[in-house]
Structures are given as structure tokens and as C-alpha cells.
PDB file of C-alpha atoms in Angstrom:
ATOM      1  CA  MET A 253      56.916  44.687  42.269  1.00 32.00           C
ATOM      2  CA  LYS A 254      55.197  43.254  45.329  1.00 39.00           C
ATOM      3  CA  PHE A 255      58.328  43.163  47.527  1.00 42.00           C
ATOM      4  CA  CYS A 256      59.038  46.874  47.092  1.00 43.00           C
ATOM      5  CA  ARG A 257      55.478  47.885  47.884  1.00 44.00           C
ATOM      6  CA  ASP A 258      55.001  45.786  51.059  1.00 49.00           C
ATOM      7  CA  TRP A 259      57.794  46.863  53.356  1.00 46.00           C
ATOM      8  CA  PRO A 260      57.252  50.663  53.727  1.00 49.00           C
ATOM      9  CA  ARG A 261      53.815  50.137  55.218  1.00 51.00           C
ATOM     10  CA  ILE A 262      55.201  47.591  57.686  1.00 51.00           C
ATOM     11  CA  ALA A 263      58.214  49.733  58.581  1.00 53.00           C
ATOM     12  CA  GLY A 264      56.173  52.962  58.803  1.00 59.00           C
ATOM     13  CA  MET A 265      58.340  54.630  56.164  1.00 56.00           C
ATOM     14  CA  SER A 266      57.687  56.556  52.985  1.00 66.00           C
ATOM     15  CA  PRO A 267      60.142  55.383  50.323  1.00 68.00           C
ATOM     16  CA  LYS A 268      60.505  56.963  46.934  1.00 77.00           C
ATOM     17  CA  TYR A 269      58.934  54.991  44.105  1.00 79.00           C
ATOM     18  CA  ALA A 270      60.547  55.643  40.766  1.00 82.00           C
ATOM     19  CA  HIS A 271      61.395  53.778  37.611  1.00 77.00           C
ATOM     20  CA  GLY A 272      64.879  52.281  37.920  1.00 82.00           C
ATOM     21  CA  LYS A 273      65.071  52.400  41.734  1.00 82.00           C
ATOM     22  CA  ILE A 274      66.826  49.450  43.347  1.00 86.00           C
ATOM     23  CA  CYS A 275      64.263  48.197  45.841  1.00 88.00           C
ATOM     24  CA  TYR A 276      64.803  44.553  46.786  1.00 92.00           C
ATOM     25  CA  LEU A 277      67.734  42.256  47.437  1.00 94.00           C
ATOM     26  CA  GLN A 278      68.064  38.530  48.146  1.00 95.00           C
ATOM     27  CA  ILE A 279      71.137  37.277  50.002  1.00 96.00           C
ATOM     28  CA  PRO A 280      71.987  33.559  49.789  1.00 97.00           C
ATOM     29  CA  THR A 281      72.680  31.835  53.098  1.00 97.00           C
ATOM     30  CA  THR A 282      72.834  28.394  54.638  1.00 97.00           C
ATOM     31  CA  ASP A 283      71.894  29.749  58.084  1.00 97.00           C
ATOM     32  CA  ILE A 284      69.306  32.526  58.220  1.00 96.00           C
ATOM     33  CA  GLU A 285      69.700  33.216  61.958  1.00 96.00           C
ATOM     34  CA  ARG A 286      73.475  33.615  61.566  1.00 97.00           C
ATOM     35  CA  SER A 287      73.005  35.968  58.605  1.00 97.00           C
ATOM     36  CA  VAL A 288      70.420  38.031  60.452  1.00 96.00           C
ATOM     37  CA  ALA A 289      72.799  38.512  63.392  1.00 97.00           C
ATOM     38  CA  PHE A 290      75.731  39.334  61.085  1.00 98.00           C
ATOM     39  CA  TYR A 291      73.936  41.998  59.039  1.00 97.00           C
ATOM     40  CA  GLN A 292      72.296  43.530  62.113  1.00 96.00           C
ATOM     41  CA  LYS A 293      75.741  43.966  63.715  1.00 96.00           C
ATOM     42  CA  VAL A 294      77.594  45.134  60.602  1.00 96.00           C
ATOM     43  CA  CYS A 295      74.944  47.254  58.893  1.00 94.00           C
ATOM     44  CA  GLY A 296      72.349  47.986  61.556  1.00 93.00           C
ATOM     45  CA  TRP A 297      69.590  46.572  59.361  1.00 94.00           C
ATOM     46  CA  LYS A 298      66.169  46.195  60.921  1.00 93.00           C
ATOM     47  CA  THR A 299      64.679  42.739  60.483  1.00 95.00           C
ATOM     48  CA  ARG A 300      61.141  41.434  60.507  1.00 93.00           C
ATOM     49  CA  THR A 301      59.192  38.263  59.859  1.00 94.00           C
ATOM     50  CA  ARG A 302      57.063  38.535  56.728  1.00 91.00           C
ATOM     51  CA  GLY A 303      53.557  37.155  56.401  1.00 91.00           C
ATOM     52  CA  ASP A 304      54.892  33.996  54.753  1.00 90.00           C
ATOM     53  CA  GLY A 305      57.178  33.384  57.769  1.00 90.00           C
ATOM     54  CA  SER A 306      60.431  34.302  56.016  1.00 90.00           C
ATOM     55  CA  MET A 307      62.912  36.703  57.603  1.00 93.00           C
ATOM     56  CA  ALA A 308      63.309  40.041  55.837  1.00 95.00           C
ATOM     57  CA  PHE A 309      65.382  43.182  56.331  1.00 95.00           C
ATOM     58  CA  ASP A 310      65.158  46.896  55.636  1.00 92.00           C
ATOM     59  CA  ASP A 311      68.274  48.940  55.001  1.00 90.00           C
ATOM     60  CA  GLY A 312      69.397  51.715  57.331  1.00 87.00           C
ATOM     61  CA  VAL A 313      67.355  54.430  55.615  1.00 87.00           C
ATOM     62  CA  GLY A 314      64.251  52.450  54.724  1.00 85.00           C
ATOM     63  CA  GLU A 315      64.720  52.554  50.975  1.00 88.00           C
ATOM     64  CA  VAL A 316      65.752  48.973  50.177  1.00 91.00           C
ATOM     65  CA  SER A 317      64.343  45.755  51.572  1.00 93.00           C
ATOM     66  CA  GLY A 318      65.263  42.146  51.073  1.00 95.00           C
ATOM     67  CA  ALA A 319      65.416  38.660  52.466  1.00 96.00           C
ATOM     68  CA  TRP A 320      67.841  35.823  53.024  1.00 96.00           C
ATOM     69  CA  VAL A 321      67.281  32.775  50.840  1.00 95.00           C
ATOM     70  CA  THR A 322      68.452  29.203  51.228  1.00 95.00           C
ATOM     71  CA  GLY A 323      69.086  26.688  48.481  1.00 95.00           C
ATOM     72  CA  ARG A 324      71.047  29.133  46.360  1.00 95.00           C
ATOM     73  CA  PRO A 325      74.846  29.286  46.068  1.00 96.00           C
ATOM     74  CA  SER A 326      76.674  32.205  47.652  1.00 96.00           C
ATOM     75  CA  SER A 327      78.428  34.822  45.521  1.00 94.00           C
ATOM     76  CA  PRO A 328      82.091  34.590  46.562  1.00 94.00           C
ATOM     77  CA  THR A 329      83.441  36.160  43.364  1.00 92.00           C
ATOM     78  CA  PRO A 330      82.232  39.679  42.714  1.00 86.00           C
ATOM     79  CA  GLY A 331      80.396  40.116  39.455  1.00 87.00           C
ATOM     80  CA  LEU A 332      77.615  42.500  40.294  1.00 91.00           C
ATOM     81  CA  LEU A 333      78.923  44.137  43.462  1.00 95.00           C
ATOM     82  CA  LEU A 334      76.687  45.746  46.076  1.00 94.00           C
ATOM     83  CA  PHE A 335      78.130  48.420  48.390  1.00 96.00           C
ATOM     84  CA  ILE A 336      76.648  49.308  51.768  1.00 95.00           C
ATOM     85  CA  MET A 337      77.208  52.848  53.005  1.00 94.00           C
ATOM     86  CA  VAL A 338      78.736  53.052  56.487  1.00 95.00           C
ATOM     87  CA  ASP A 339      79.925  55.863  58.738  1.00 94.00           C
ATOM     88  CA  ASP A 340      83.419  54.403  59.106  1.00 95.00           C
ATOM     89  CA  VAL A 341      84.840  51.674  56.840  1.00 96.00           C
ATOM     90  CA  ALA A 342      87.716  50.863  59.211  1.00 96.00           C
ATOM     91  CA  ALA A 343      85.426  50.418  62.230  1.00 97.00           C
ATOM     92  CA  SER A 344      82.882  48.469  60.175  1.00 97.00           C
ATOM     93  CA  SER A 345      85.663  46.194  58.887  1.00 98.00           C
ATOM     94  CA  LYS A 346      86.520  45.283  62.476  1.00 98.00           C
ATOM     95  CA  ILE A 347      82.842  44.485  63.143  1.00 98.00           C
ATOM     96  CA  VAL A 348      82.776  42.279  60.022  1.00 98.00           C
ATOM     97  CA  GLU A 349      85.700  40.237  61.325  1.00 98.00           C
ATOM     98  CA  ALA A 350      84.364  40.073  64.903  1.00 98.00           C
ATOM     99  CA  SER A 351      80.996  38.874  63.568  1.00 97.00           C
ATOM    100  CA  GLY A 352      82.225  35.926  61.504  1.00 98.00           C
ATOM    101  CA  GLY A 353      82.998  37.599  58.180  1.00 98.00           C
ATOM    102  CA  ARG A 354      86.346  38.404  56.622  1.00 98.00           C
ATOM    103  CA  ILE A 355      87.867  41.356  54.819  1.00 98.00           C
ATOM    104  CA  VAL A 356      88.656  40.574  51.174  1.00 97.00           C
ATOM    105  CA  THR A 357      90.033  44.006  50.182  1.00 97.00           C
ATOM    106  CA  ALA A 358      91.017  46.344  53.007  1.00 97.00           C
ATOM    107  CA  LEU A 359      90.433  50.080  53.113  1.00 96.00           C
ATOM    108  CA  ASP A 360      93.095  52.162  51.347  1.00 94.00           C
ATOM    109  CA  LYS A 361      92.889  55.702  52.739  1.00 90.00           C
ATOM    110  CA  ASN A 362      95.040  56.930  49.830  1.00 91.00           C
ATOM    111  CA  ALA A 363      92.477  55.798  47.253  1.00 90.00           C
ATOM    112  CA  PRO A 364      90.053  58.324  45.751  1.00 89.00           C
ATOM    113  CA  GLU A 365      87.102  56.262  47.066  1.00 91.00           C
ATOM    114  CA  TRP A 366      87.035  54.827  50.592  1.00 95.00           C
ATOM    115  CA  PHE A 367      85.764  51.269  50.525  1.00 96.00           C
ATOM    116  CA  ALA A 368      86.519  47.724  51.602  1.00 97.00           C
ATOM    117  CA  LEU A 369      85.237  44.411  50.308  1.00 97.00           C
ATOM    118  CA  PHE A 370      84.103  41.756  52.749  1.00 98.00           C
ATOM    119  CA  ALA A 371      82.782  38.221  52.686  1.00 98.00           C
ATOM    120  CA  ASP A 372      79.851  37.450  54.960  1.00 98.00           C
ATOM    121  CA  PRO A 373      79.782  34.135  56.886  1.00 98.00           C
ATOM    122  CA  ASP A 374      78.420  32.384  53.764  1.00 98.00           C
ATOM    123  CA  GLY A 375      81.148  33.807  51.522  1.00 98.00           C
ATOM    124  CA  ASN A 376      79.018  36.400  49.706  1.00 97.00           C
ATOM    125  CA  VAL A 377      81.285  39.315  48.765  1.00 98.00           C
ATOM    126  CA  LEU A 378      79.894  42.817  49.241  1.00 97.00           C
ATOM    127  CA  GLY A 379      81.412  46.231  49.765  1.00 97.00           C
ATOM    128  CA  LEU A 380      81.479  48.812  52.526  1.00 97.00           C
ATOM    129  CA  TYR A 381      81.557  52.420  51.317  1.00 96.00           C
ATOM    130  CA  GLN A 382      82.273  55.625  53.232  1.00 95.00           C
ATOM    131  CA  GLU A 383      82.044  59.186  51.979  1.00 91.00           C
ATOM    132  CA  ARG A 384      85.626  60.386  52.047  1.00 83.00           C
ATOM    133  CA  PRO A 385      86.177  63.306  54.427  1.00 77.00           C
ATOM    134  CA  ARG A 386      86.760  66.589  52.653  1.00 74.00           C
TER     135      ARG A 386
END
């Protein structure tokens, strides 16, 4: 897939190529600049302008890339649900809210998995995931 093969060279990274690897993501938005700022603050994603002029991102470890797309409805009801690994779900939840998003399902520290669900400024619901301390 072209998208997966372009970004490592640009980002100076060496991703793993393997059958079945998740490599590219498109996030619906009505305001690309707002989405860029939100995901940079919440996730620390690096962004870049692609050759076609569209804004793209690379995840925090350089293994998944993607872009924001307009003209597509947001995903406010989780069907397929993407989780983003963070160092601290509680702290990241505060950043979500301070950056124009909202928490849909808050962190439950008694649960076997530490996660929260959030809606970005366009209403797309995604998850934050933290490895539970041992």
C-alpha cells in the first residue's frame, strides 16, 4: 500500500513491514488545523505536509501513519474502536478536555485494563490505553 511505504523514508524511520500490520489511518474532520493541534497535544503525533499538500501524521513510535480527511462523517459511536497508548490515561484525559475533546468513558483504576474513551473535537470516539502498573 502506497501510504504505508511513503512515510518511513520521510520520517527517517525503519518500520516493520509484515502481512496484517495496521499501517494507515484516516480521521474524519471538518477542521484539519484544529485536529492537527488536538492530536499533537493529546498524542504527541508528529505531523507533516505530504507531496499532495494534505496534512499527515505519524504515531509516537513511527509505525502507523495517517491523515485527516474532510467530507466524511465523524465516528461518534464506536464500532471499530482504535486505542492510542499513553503513559498516563488520567493525565491524557485532562489534556483531551483542555484541548477541545471530551471524555466519553472515564478511567476505572479497578478495571483489569486501564483505558478511557474520548471524543475528539469532531466527535470521533477513540480510546486511550495505559499498561497497568504491576
